[in-house]
Coordinates of C-alpha atoms and ligand atoms in Angstrom, one line a residue:
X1 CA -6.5 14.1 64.5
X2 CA -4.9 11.0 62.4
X3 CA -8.0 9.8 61.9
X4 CA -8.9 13.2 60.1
X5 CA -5.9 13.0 58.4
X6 CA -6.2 9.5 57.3
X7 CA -10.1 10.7 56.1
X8 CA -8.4 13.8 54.0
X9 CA -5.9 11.7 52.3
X10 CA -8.1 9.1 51.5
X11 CA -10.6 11.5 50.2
X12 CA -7.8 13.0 48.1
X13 CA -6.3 10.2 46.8
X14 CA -10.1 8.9 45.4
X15 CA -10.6 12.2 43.9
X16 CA -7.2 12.0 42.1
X17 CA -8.4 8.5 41.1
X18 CA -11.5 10.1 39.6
X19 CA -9.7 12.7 37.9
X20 CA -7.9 10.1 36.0
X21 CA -10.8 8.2 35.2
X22 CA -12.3 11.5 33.7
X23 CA -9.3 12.4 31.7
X24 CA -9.0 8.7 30.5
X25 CA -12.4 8.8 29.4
X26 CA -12.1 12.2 27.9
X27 CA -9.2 10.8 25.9
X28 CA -11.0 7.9 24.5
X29 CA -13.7 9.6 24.2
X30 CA -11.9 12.2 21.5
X31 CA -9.8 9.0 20.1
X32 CA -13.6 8.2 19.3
X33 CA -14.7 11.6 17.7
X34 CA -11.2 11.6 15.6
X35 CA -12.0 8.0 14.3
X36 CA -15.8 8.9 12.9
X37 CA -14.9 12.3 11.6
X38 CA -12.0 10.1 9.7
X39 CA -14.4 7.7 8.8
X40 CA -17.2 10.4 7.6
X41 CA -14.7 12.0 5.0
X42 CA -14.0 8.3 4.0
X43 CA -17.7 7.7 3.4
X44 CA -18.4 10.9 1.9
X45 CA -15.3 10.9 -0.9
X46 CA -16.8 7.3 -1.3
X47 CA -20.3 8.9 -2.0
X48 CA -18.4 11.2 -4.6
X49 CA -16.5 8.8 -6.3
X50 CA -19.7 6.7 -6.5
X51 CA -21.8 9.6 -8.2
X52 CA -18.9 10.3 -10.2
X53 CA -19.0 6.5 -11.7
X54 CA -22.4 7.2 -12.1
X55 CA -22.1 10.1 -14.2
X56 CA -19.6 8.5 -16.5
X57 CA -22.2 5.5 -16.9
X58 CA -25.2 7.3 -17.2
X59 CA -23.6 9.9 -19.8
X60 CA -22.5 7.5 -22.2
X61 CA -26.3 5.9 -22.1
X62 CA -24.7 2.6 -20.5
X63 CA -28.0 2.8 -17.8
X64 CA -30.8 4.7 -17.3
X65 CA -31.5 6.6 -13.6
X66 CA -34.6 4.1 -13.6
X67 CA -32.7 1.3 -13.9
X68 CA -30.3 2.3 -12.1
X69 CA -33.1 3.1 -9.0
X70 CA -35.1 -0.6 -10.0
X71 CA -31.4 -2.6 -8.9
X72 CA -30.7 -0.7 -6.1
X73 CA -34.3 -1.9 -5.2
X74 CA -33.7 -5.5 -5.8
X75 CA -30.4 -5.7 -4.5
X76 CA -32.3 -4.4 -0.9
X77 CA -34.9 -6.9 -1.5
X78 CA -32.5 -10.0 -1.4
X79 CA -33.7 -10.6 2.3
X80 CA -37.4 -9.8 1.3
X81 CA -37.0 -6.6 2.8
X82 CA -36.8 -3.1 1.5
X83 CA -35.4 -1.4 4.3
X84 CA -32.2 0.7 2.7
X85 CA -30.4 -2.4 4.0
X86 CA -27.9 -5.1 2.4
X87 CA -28.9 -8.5 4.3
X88 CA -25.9 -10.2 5.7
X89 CA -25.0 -13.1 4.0
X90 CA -23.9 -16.2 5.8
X91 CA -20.1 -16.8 6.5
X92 CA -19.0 -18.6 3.2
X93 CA -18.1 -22.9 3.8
X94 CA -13.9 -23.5 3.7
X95 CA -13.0 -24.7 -0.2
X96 CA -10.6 -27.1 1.9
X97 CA -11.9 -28.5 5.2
X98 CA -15.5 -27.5 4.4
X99 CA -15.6 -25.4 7.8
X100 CA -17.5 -22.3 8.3
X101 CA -15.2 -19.3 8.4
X102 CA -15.8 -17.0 10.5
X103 CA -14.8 -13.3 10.6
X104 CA -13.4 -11.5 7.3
X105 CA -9.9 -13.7 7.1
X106 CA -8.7 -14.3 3.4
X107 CA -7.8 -17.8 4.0
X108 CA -9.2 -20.2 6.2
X109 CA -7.8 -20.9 10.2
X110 CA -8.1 -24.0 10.7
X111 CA -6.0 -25.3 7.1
X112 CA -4.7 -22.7 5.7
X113 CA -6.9 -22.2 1.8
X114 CA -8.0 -19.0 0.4
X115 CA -11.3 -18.5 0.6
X116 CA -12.9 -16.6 -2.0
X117 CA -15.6 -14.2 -0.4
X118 CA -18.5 -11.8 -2.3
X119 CA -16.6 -8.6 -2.7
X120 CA -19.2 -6.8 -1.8
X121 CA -20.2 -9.4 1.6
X122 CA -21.0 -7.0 4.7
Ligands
LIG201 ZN1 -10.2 -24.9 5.8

């Protein structure tokens, strides 16, 4: 009869485990959903502010749509590929120390100088 007992609670105890697990999950999971749907209306007002430059440029004959469409094709070609793609570019040399830095920091980790980066670096 313990021994049942012991085998119930056990049992009970993992399923309450489990039930945590799936509400933890669940909870990331919708921390997830809430951080793309943030970042989709981020993209897409980006998108409109984008056409709207684009409007302003192409309406006071600054640019044509063809040229426009021949630099969006050379600025994918920069890796040799046209693939809808920016290539990466290689982390930028320290202006100080002459080390590599890594990651997107605005000065440099190991001595402390601003490093100047491509604004538009991915
Ligand atoms: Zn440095």
């Amino acid at each position: 009869m313990t021994l049942m007992f012991r085998s119930a609670y056990a049992a009970s105890v993992q399923a309450e485990h489990a039930q945590t697990s799936a509400s933890n999950a669940s909870s990331t999971a919708n921390a997830a959903l809430s951080k793309m749907e943030m970042m989709q209306a981020d993209l897409e007002r980006l998108m409109m502010i984008t056409e709207a430059m684009w409007l302003i440029i192409k309406e006071n004959n600054l640019v044509s749509d063809d040229e426009l469409v021949a630099k969006i094709r050379e600025v994918d070609l920069r890796d040799g590929r046209l693939d809808g793609r920016v290539a990466k570019q290689n982390n930028p040399e320290c202006p100080g120390c002459k080390r590599t830095v890594i990651g997107k920091h605005p000065v440099c980790l190991y001595c402390g100088a601003v490093v100047d980066r491509d604004p538009f670096a991915r």
